[in-house]
């Protein structure tokens, strides 16, 4: 290729590339200003502009490169390669970051290249770049390269950096997901799961669709790693954003756990074909195809039928035998009737006069303290064990407490503990909000999630009665926190999610005043 | 009640009744399992009606056997299955049974024959129930995080 032939093209390229870069840079700063009501994201406009300018340039450069290769002009090849590489990065930033930089753990490069990804992360390029950086950090740690504190600080600084200008929210769904992936880099799987599943609760404009899709896929994959197929099926079915991957994983899970409607072979094959990572997920397809396409019987085929082997003899022996059997089971496998039977057995054992006699005789023979020669200490231990079993099994206390005196006392104790725990947590939150002691936005969100988990436990164990009491305890402090975040701290995304949760709970517990208040608060939007 | 600005409104501050102190959490059942599995009588392989001299004799014998790594002393049974035995566990069991107040309660819990529990499993430990069957083969876990490009800690 002659210099002359290249001349006009090069003259055309330079101003066009310059214009593209200027547009990209201006958009990179502008994308931080949230305009949720805008019908078209500013990132999409910038992406279209870049493609209109650089797309033809890229094609021309590709042609020039082929010409240069044919003519064997090394200088032209090198020049064309440099221009082509530059334009490729600007035109395809996310595929490059996703397939090259993130798997290699290139944190800073992944972040920088994703800042150019205006199409994929159109409403939140900054959040997308944070996700890329955190994801790359995880992959880096997984490759055995220790994450330096300097690198963590670098990511944290970018997470904490407030966007320029007036913003409605600083932390959105992308930031939460980035923090979750960073927790995975620290091998804190629980926190990762908690943060990734919470991001979808934010209002639509405050969470990029791509980030939510990514989080849904991660959550499904993580549940598969644990063999929790029912959970996978549930996650895929209720995912806020359906992707080809979650569709396929959900169908596999439904087929394997035989949850109706069980997908047919044809559906499975099609969804596998349509989803990415076909080679890597082929084993899942084969496993699913090998499972019968019929729903499991409602009689509970999955549940192992247990006929408890109850020891014959004195009531204490019977109770101990049932106790050992209950402790030997996984908490989630415990049924209500098994705990009821155990509690009744202990009622009988503790009321048996021969137990008092035995304690008195052995206590005297051993020289034990007189206060211990009564079954009170045993009763206390048993009550705590029963409480642990009930909590582990996630059973509702309301009906259980009617079955046995011991369980009744245990239920009263547990109710007290649950409300007490909530009161301590909400008290701390309330005093912090009153004295305006700020935490970073992510920590505020984590504190809310922790409080909500406590509340959920109380609600699931205590039934509607305890749920009402618990709501009365959490409503005020959580609402105050959300109002503070909304009014004073430009964290409307988090505040709005808190208002919406409070509204949903207010409806469940039928608190008319709270419903009215939270309806108004939710209407404030983001 | 009113919000500071045109934005959302705060709720009134509801006061809650004062309640007792917090106590057990759901992981308590794990502690209960541990308590039953490491009952000193089961650890020493003795019945609750044994004498104090028998406790000392059996304890010293087991410590000696464990130092020699004799297979007969390496594991013991409880109603929850089979568990590994260590010199520390044996010493702790002996110490527990020297206290008459503690021994009285341990005697009650050890009334149940350790062989009433599930069959022994070579890999079982105090944290692993031995009566649980594994999941069916099609329900076994799959390394999906690695397959979907989220990475794999096992490569580390």
PDB file of N, CA, C and O in Angstrom, chain A residues 401-454:
ATOM      1  N   UNK A 401     -46.583 -24.405  70.668  1.00  0.00           N
ATOM      2  CA  UNK A 401     -46.635 -24.131  72.100  1.00  0.00           C
ATOM      3  C   UNK A 401     -47.881 -24.721  72.755  1.00  0.00           C
ATOM      4  O   UNK A 401     -47.925 -24.880  73.969  1.00  0.00           O
ATOM      5  N   UNK A 402     -48.878 -25.031  71.926  1.00  0.00           N
ATOM      6  CA  UNK A 402     -50.090 -25.632  72.509  1.00  0.00           C
ATOM      7  C   UNK A 402     -49.901 -27.117  72.771  1.00  0.00           C
ATOM      8  O   UNK A 402     -50.679 -27.745  73.479  1.00  0.00           O
ATOM      9  N   UNK A 403     -48.862 -27.698  72.181  1.00  0.00           N
ATOM     10  CA  UNK A 403     -48.682 -29.144  72.273  1.00  0.00           C
ATOM     11  C   UNK A 403     -48.074 -29.602  73.585  1.00  0.00           C
ATOM     12  O   UNK A 403     -48.276 -30.736  73.998  1.00  0.00           O
ATOM     13  N   UNK A 404     -47.294 -28.768  74.202  1.00  0.00           N
ATOM     14  CA  UNK A 404     -46.609 -29.220  75.409  1.00  0.00           C
ATOM     15  C   UNK A 404     -46.306 -28.047  76.314  1.00  0.00           C
ATOM     16  O   UNK A 404     -46.127 -26.916  75.853  1.00  0.00           O
ATOM     17  N   UNK A 405     -46.243 -28.352  77.604  1.00  0.00           N
ATOM     18  CA  UNK A 405     -45.979 -27.297  78.591  1.00  0.00           C
ATOM     19  C   UNK A 405     -44.564 -26.748  78.392  1.00  0.00           C
ATOM     20  O   UNK A 405     -44.334 -25.544  78.427  1.00  0.00           O
ATOM     21  N   UNK A 406     -43.643 -27.691  78.147  1.00  0.00           N
ATOM     22  CA  UNK A 406     -42.252 -27.291  77.960  1.00  0.00           C
ATOM     23  C   UNK A 406     -42.101 -26.396  76.730  1.00  0.00           C
ATOM     24  O   UNK A 406     -41.409 -25.376  76.764  1.00  0.00           O
ATOM     25  N   UNK A 407     -42.790 -26.784  75.667  1.00  0.00           N
ATOM     26  CA  UNK A 407     -42.719 -25.973  74.449  1.00  0.00           C
ATOM     27  C   UNK A 407     -43.390 -24.622  74.651  1.00  0.00           C
ATOM     28  O   UNK A 407     -42.965 -23.627  74.075  1.00  0.00           O
ATOM     29  N   UNK A 408     -44.440 -24.609  75.443  1.00  0.00           N
ATOM     30  CA  UNK A 408     -45.126 -23.357  75.748  1.00  0.00           C
ATOM     31  C   UNK A 408     -44.162 -22.380  76.390  1.00  0.00           C
ATOM     32  O   UNK A 408     -44.078 -21.209  76.016  1.00  0.00           O
ATOM     33  N   UNK A 409     -43.389 -22.903  77.375  1.00  0.00           N
ATOM     34  CA  UNK A 409     -42.411 -22.044  78.050  1.00  0.00           C
ATOM     35  C   UNK A 409     -41.308 -21.634  77.076  1.00  0.00           C
ATOM     36  O   UNK A 409     -40.843 -20.501  77.063  1.00  0.00           O
ATOM     37  N   UNK A 410     -40.901 -22.624  76.251  1.00  0.00           N
ATOM     38  CA  UNK A 410     -39.850 -22.334  75.261  1.00  0.00           C
ATOM     39  C   UNK A 410     -40.327 -21.258  74.289  1.00  0.00           C
ATOM     40  O   UNK A 410     -39.570 -20.362  73.907  1.00  0.00           O
ATOM     41  N   UNK A 411     -41.602 -21.354  73.889  1.00  0.00           N
ATOM     42  CA  UNK A 411     -42.149 -20.381  72.940  1.00  0.00           C
ATOM     43  C   UNK A 411     -42.149 -18.986  73.547  1.00  0.00           C
ATOM     44  O   UNK A 411     -41.787 -18.008  72.884  1.00  0.00           O
ATOM     45  N   UNK A 412     -42.542 -18.896  74.810  1.00  0.00           N
ATOM     46  CA  UNK A 412     -42.565 -17.575  75.469  1.00  0.00           C
ATOM     47  C   UNK A 412     -41.145 -17.005  75.538  1.00  0.00           C
ATOM     48  O   UNK A 412     -40.919 -15.828  75.298  1.00  0.00           O
ATOM     49  N   UNK A 413     -40.191 -17.897  75.858  1.00  0.00           N
ATOM     50  CA  UNK A 413     -38.795 -17.447  75.941  1.00  0.00           C
ATOM     51  C   UNK A 413     -38.304 -16.962  74.572  1.00  0.00           C
ATOM     52  O   UNK A 413     -37.681 -15.913  74.459  1.00  0.00           O
ATOM     53  N   UNK A 414     -38.640 -17.738  73.531  1.00  0.00           N
ATOM     54  CA  UNK A 414     -38.161 -17.379  72.192  1.00  0.00           C
ATOM     55  C   UNK A 414     -38.788 -16.072  71.710  1.00  0.00           C
ATOM     56  O   UNK A 414     -38.108 -15.220  71.124  1.00  0.00           O
ATOM     57  N   UNK A 415     -40.070 -15.914  71.982  1.00  0.00           N
ATOM     58  CA  UNK A 415     -40.723 -14.653  71.588  1.00  0.00           C
ATOM     59  C   UNK A 415     -40.004 -13.471  72.228  1.00  0.00           C
ATOM     60  O   UNK A 415     -39.726 -12.464  71.597  1.00  0.00           O
ATOM     61  N   UNK A 416     -39.726 -13.649  73.518  1.00  0.00           N
ATOM     62  CA  UNK A 416     -39.016 -12.590  74.237  1.00  0.00           C
ATOM     63  C   UNK A 416     -37.657 -12.314  73.614  1.00  0.00           C
ATOM     64  O   UNK A 416     -37.280 -11.168  73.405  1.00  0.00           O
ATOM     65  N   UNK A 417     -36.947 -13.385  73.295  1.00  0.00           N
ATOM     66  CA  UNK A 417     -35.599 -13.220  72.735  1.00  0.00           C
ATOM     67  C   UNK A 417     -35.647 -12.519  71.379  1.00  0.00           C
ATOM     68  O   UNK A 417     -34.839 -11.637  71.093  1.00  0.00           O
ATOM     69  N   UNK A 418     -36.605 -12.939  70.557  1.00  0.00           N
ATOM     70  CA  UNK A 418     -36.693 -12.359  69.213  1.00  0.00           C
ATOM     71  C   UNK A 418     -37.017 -10.873  69.279  1.00  0.00           C
ATOM     72  O   UNK A 418     -36.378 -10.053  68.622  1.00  0.00           O
ATOM     73  N   UNK A 419     -38.007 -10.554  70.107  1.00  0.00           N
ATOM     74  CA  UNK A 419     -38.381  -9.141  70.219  1.00  0.00           C
ATOM     75  C   UNK A 419     -37.273  -8.338  70.860  1.00  0.00           C
ATOM     76  O   UNK A 419     -37.012  -7.189  70.476  1.00  0.00           O
ATOM     77  N   UNK A 420     -36.601  -8.982  71.821  1.00  0.00           N
ATOM     78  CA  UNK A 420     -35.518  -8.303  72.508  1.00  0.00           C
ATOM     79  C   UNK A 420     -34.380  -7.979  71.535  1.00  0.00           C
ATOM     80  O   UNK A 420     -33.846  -6.869  71.524  1.00  0.00           O
ATOM     81  N   UNK A 421     -34.043  -8.985  70.719  1.00  0.00           N
ATOM     82  CA  UNK A 421     -32.979  -8.786  69.723  1.00  0.00           C
ATOM     83  C   UNK A 421     -33.331  -7.661  68.766  1.00  0.00           C
ATOM     84  O   UNK A 421     -32.497  -6.819  68.441  1.00  0.00           O
ATOM     85  N   UNK A 422     -34.575  -7.659  68.329  1.00  0.00           N
ATOM     86  CA  UNK A 422     -35.021  -6.598  67.410  1.00  0.00           C
ATOM     87  C   UNK A 422     -34.968  -5.236  68.080  1.00  0.00           C
ATOM     88  O   UNK A 422     -34.575  -4.238  67.476  1.00  0.00           O
ATOM     89  N   UNK A 423     -35.383  -5.230  69.351  1.00  0.00           N
ATOM     90  CA  UNK A 423     -35.428  -3.950  70.057  1.00  0.00           C
ATOM     91  C   UNK A 423     -34.030  -3.375  70.251  1.00  0.00           C
ATOM     92  O   UNK A 423     -33.821  -2.169  70.094  1.00  0.00           O
ATOM     93  N   UNK A 424     -33.085  -4.263  70.528  1.00  0.00           N
ATOM     94  CA  UNK A 424     -31.697  -3.789  70.691  1.00  0.00           C
ATOM     95  C   UNK A 424     -31.196  -3.205  69.373  1.00  0.00           C
ATOM     96  O   UNK A 424     -30.617  -2.121  69.319  1.00  0.00           O
ATOM     97  N   UNK A 425     -31.450  -3.957  68.280  1.00  0.00           N
ATOM     98  CA  UNK A 425     -30.958  -3.509  66.967  1.00  0.00           C
ATOM     99  C   UNK A 425     -31.629  -2.204  66.544  1.00  0.00           C
ATOM    100  O   UNK A 425     -30.961  -1.271  66.071  1.00  0.00           O
ATOM    101  N   UNK A 426     -32.942  -2.132  66.722  1.00  0.00           N
ATOM    102  CA  UNK A 426     -33.637  -0.905  66.296  1.00  0.00           C
ATOM    103  C   UNK A 426     -33.296   0.265  67.212  1.00  0.00           C
ATOM    104  O   UNK A 426     -33.233   1.408  66.765  1.00  0.00           O
ATOM    105  N   UNK A 427     -33.066  -0.036  68.486  1.00  0.00           N
ATOM    106  CA  UNK A 427     -32.680   1.026  69.423  1.00  0.00           C
ATOM    107  C   UNK A 427     -31.362   1.660  68.996  1.00  0.00           C
ATOM    108  O   UNK A 427     -31.213   2.891  69.000  1.00  0.00           O
ATOM    109  N   UNK A 428     -30.411   0.788  68.626  1.00  0.00           N
ATOM    110  CA  UNK A 428     -29.102   1.298  68.196  1.00  0.00           C
ATOM    111  C   UNK A 428     -29.255   2.134  66.924  1.00  0.00           C
ATOM    112  O   UNK A 428     -28.649   3.205  66.789  1.00  0.00           O
ATOM    113  N   UNK A 429     -30.084   1.642  66.018  1.00  0.00           N
ATOM    114  CA  UNK A 429     -30.298   2.366  64.756  1.00  0.00           C
ATOM    115  C   UNK A 429     -30.948   3.719  65.020  1.00  0.00           C
ATOM    116  O   UNK A 429     -30.543   4.757  64.483  1.00  0.00           O
ATOM    117  N   UNK A 430     -31.955   3.696  65.901  1.00  0.00           N
ATOM    118  CA  UNK A 430     -32.696   4.916  66.204  1.00  0.00           C
ATOM    119  C   UNK A 430     -31.779   5.981  66.811  1.00  0.00           C
ATOM    120  O   UNK A 430     -31.813   7.150  66.401  1.00  0.00           O
ATOM    121  N   UNK A 431     -30.945   5.545  67.747  1.00  0.00           N
ATOM    122  CA  UNK A 431     -30.082   6.549  68.396  1.00  0.00           C
ATOM    123  C   UNK A 431     -29.050   7.080  67.398  1.00  0.00           C
ATOM    124  O   UNK A 431     -28.684   8.255  67.446  1.00  0.00           O
ATOM    125  N   UNK A 432     -28.596   6.226  66.488  1.00  0.00           N
ATOM    126  CA  UNK A 432     -27.631   6.677  65.484  1.00  0.00           C
ATOM    127  C   UNK A 432     -28.272   7.686  64.522  1.00  0.00           C
ATOM    128  O   UNK A 432     -27.676   8.701  64.173  1.00  0.00           O
ATOM    129  N   UNK A 433     -29.502   7.388  64.131  1.00  0.00           N
ATOM    130  CA  UNK A 433     -30.188   8.314  63.214  1.00  0.00           C
ATOM    131  C   UNK A 433     -30.477   9.641  63.925  1.00  0.00           C
ATOM    132  O   UNK A 433     -30.278  10.716  63.363  1.00  0.00           O
ATOM    133  N   UNK A 434     -30.917   9.530  65.193  1.00  0.00           N
ATOM    134  CA  UNK A 434     -31.222  10.762  65.946  1.00  0.00           C
ATOM    135  C   UNK A 434     -29.997  11.654  66.083  1.00  0.00           C
ATOM    136  O   UNK A 434     -30.087  12.876  66.004  1.00  0.00           O
ATOM    137  N   UNK A 435     -28.851  11.018  66.310  1.00  0.00           N
ATOM    138  CA  UNK A 435     -27.646  11.841  66.506  1.00  0.00           C
ATOM    139  C   UNK A 435     -26.906  12.076  65.193  1.00  0.00           C
ATOM    140  O   UNK A 435     -25.792  12.583  65.195  1.00  0.00           O
ATOM    141  N   UNK A 436     -27.542  11.677  64.083  1.00  0.00           N
ATOM    142  CA  UNK A 436     -26.991  11.926  62.733  1.00  0.00           C
ATOM    143  C   UNK A 436     -25.568  11.385  62.578  1.00  0.00           C
ATOM    144  O   UNK A 436     -24.687  12.049  62.027  1.00  0.00           O
ATOM    145  N   UNK A 437     -25.357  10.177  63.102  1.00  0.00           N
ATOM    146  CA  UNK A 437     -24.048   9.552  62.913  1.00  0.00           C
ATOM    147  C   UNK A 437     -24.115   8.714  61.647  1.00  0.00           C
ATOM    148  O   UNK A 437     -24.723   7.649  61.625  1.00  0.00           O
ATOM    149  N   UNK A 438     -23.484   9.225  60.612  1.00  0.00           N
ATOM    150  CA  UNK A 438     -23.573   8.590  59.286  1.00  0.00           C
ATOM    151  C   UNK A 438     -22.666   7.371  59.179  1.00  0.00           C
ATOM    152  O   UNK A 438     -21.564   7.368  59.713  1.00  0.00           O
ATOM    153  N   UNK A 439     -23.136   6.380  58.480  1.00  0.00           N
ATOM    154  CA  UNK A 439     -22.281   5.273  58.039  1.00  0.00           C
ATOM    155  C   UNK A 439     -22.180   5.388  56.515  1.00  0.00           C
ATOM    156  O   UNK A 439     -23.031   6.017  55.887  1.00  0.00           O
ATOM    157  N   UNK A 440     -21.162   4.780  55.917  1.00  0.00           N
ATOM    158  CA  UNK A 440     -21.161   4.745  54.450  1.00  0.00           C
ATOM    159  C   UNK A 440     -22.466   4.116  53.943  1.00  0.00           C
ATOM    160  O   UNK A 440     -23.048   3.251  54.628  1.00  0.00           O
ATOM    161  N   UNK A 441     -22.891   4.535  52.757  1.00  0.00           N
ATOM    162  CA  UNK A 441     -24.202   4.096  52.252  1.00  0.00           C
ATOM    163  C   UNK A 441     -24.316   2.574  52.211  1.00  0.00           C
ATOM    164  O   UNK A 441     -25.363   2.009  52.542  1.00  0.00           O
ATOM    165  N   UNK A 442     -23.230   1.915  51.833  1.00  0.00           N
ATOM    166  CA  UNK A 442     -23.278   0.448  51.746  1.00  0.00           C
ATOM    167  C   UNK A 442     -23.495  -0.169  53.136  1.00  0.00           C
ATOM    168  O   UNK A 442     -24.229  -1.150  53.282  1.00  0.00           O
ATOM    169  N   UNK A 443     -22.865   0.427  54.145  1.00  0.00           N
ATOM    170  CA  UNK A 443     -23.042  -0.084  55.509  1.00  0.00           C
ATOM    171  C   UNK A 443     -24.457   0.186  56.009  1.00  0.00           C
ATOM    172  O   UNK A 443     -25.020  -0.604  56.773  1.00  0.00           O
ATOM    173  N   UNK A 444     -25.035   1.305  55.595  1.00  0.00           N
ATOM    174  CA  UNK A 444     -26.432   1.589  55.969  1.00  0.00           C
ATOM    175  C   UNK A 444     -27.336   0.505  55.371  1.00  0.00           C
ATOM    176  O   UNK A 444     -28.244   0.003  56.027  1.00  0.00           O
ATOM    177  N   UNK A 445     -27.053   0.152  54.132  1.00  0.00           N
ATOM    178  CA  UNK A 445     -27.861  -0.873  53.456  1.00  0.00           C
ATOM    179  C   UNK A 445     -27.659  -2.226  54.140  1.00  0.00           C
ATOM    180  O   UNK A 445     -28.615  -2.965  54.382  1.00  0.00           O
ATOM    181  N   UNK A 446     -26.403  -2.540  54.474  1.00  0.00           N
ATOM    182  CA  UNK A 446     -26.120  -3.825  55.136  1.00  0.00           C
ATOM    183  C   UNK A 446     -26.809  -3.874  56.503  1.00  0.00           C
ATOM    184  O   UNK A 446     -27.333  -4.927  56.901  1.00  0.00           O
ATOM    185  N   UNK A 447     -26.827  -2.739  57.208  1.00  0.00           N
ATOM    186  CA  UNK A 447     -27.489  -2.698  58.521  1.00  0.00           C
ATOM    187  C   UNK A 447     -28.987  -2.941  58.353  1.00  0.00           C
ATOM    188  O   UNK A 447     -29.613  -3.670  59.137  1.00  0.00           O
ATOM    189  N   UNK A 448     -29.556  -2.341  57.323  1.00  0.00           N
ATOM    190  CA  UNK A 448     -30.991  -2.546  57.048  1.00  0.00           C
ATOM    191  C   UNK A 448     -31.266  -4.015  56.723  1.00  0.00           C
ATOM    192  O   UNK A 448     -32.232  -4.602  57.224  1.00  0.00           O
ATOM    193  N   UNK A 449     -30.412  -4.616  55.914  1.00  0.00           N
ATOM    194  CA  UNK A 449     -30.619  -6.022  55.540  1.00  0.00           C
ATOM    195  C   UNK A 449     -30.519  -6.927  56.772  1.00  0.00           C
ATOM    196  O   UNK A 449     -31.306  -7.866  56.927  1.00  0.00           O
ATOM    197  N   UNK A 450     -29.558  -6.626  57.645  1.00  0.00           N
ATOM    198  CA  UNK A 450     -29.390  -7.443  58.849  1.00  0.00           C
ATOM    199  C   UNK A 450     -30.630  -7.324  59.739  1.00  0.00           C
ATOM    200  O   UNK A 450     -31.131  -8.330  60.271  1.00  0.00           O
ATOM    201  N   UNK A 451     -31.125  -6.099  59.878  1.00  0.00           N
ATOM    202  CA  UNK A 451     -32.312  -5.878  60.706  1.00  0.00           C
ATOM    203  C   UNK A 451     -33.523  -6.606  60.098  1.00  0.00           C
ATOM    204  O   UNK A 451     -34.324  -7.213  60.801  1.00  0.00           O
ATOM    205  N   UNK A 452     -33.601  -6.564  58.787  1.00  0.00           N
ATOM    206  CA  UNK A 452     -34.734  -7.200  58.105  1.00  0.00           C
ATOM    207  C   UNK A 452     -34.670  -8.730  58.246  1.00  0.00           C
ATOM    208  O   UNK A 452     -35.694  -9.383  58.355  1.00  0.00           O
ATOM    209  N   UNK A 453     -33.446  -9.273  58.275  1.00  0.00           N
ATOM    210  CA  UNK A 453     -33.327 -10.716  58.484  1.00  0.00           C
ATOM    211  C   UNK A 453     -33.809 -11.101  59.875  1.00  0.00           C
ATOM    212  O   UNK A 453     -34.478 -12.115  60.049  1.00  0.00           O
ATOM    213  N   UNK A 454     -33.449 -10.275  60.861  1.00  0.00           N
ATOM    214  CA  UNK A 454     -33.919 -10.522  62.227  1.00  0.00           C
ATOM    215  C   UNK A 454     -35.446 -10.482  62.258  1.00  0.00           C
ATOM    216  O   UNK A 454     -36.094 -11.313  62.879  1.00  0.00           O
TER     217      UNK A 454
END
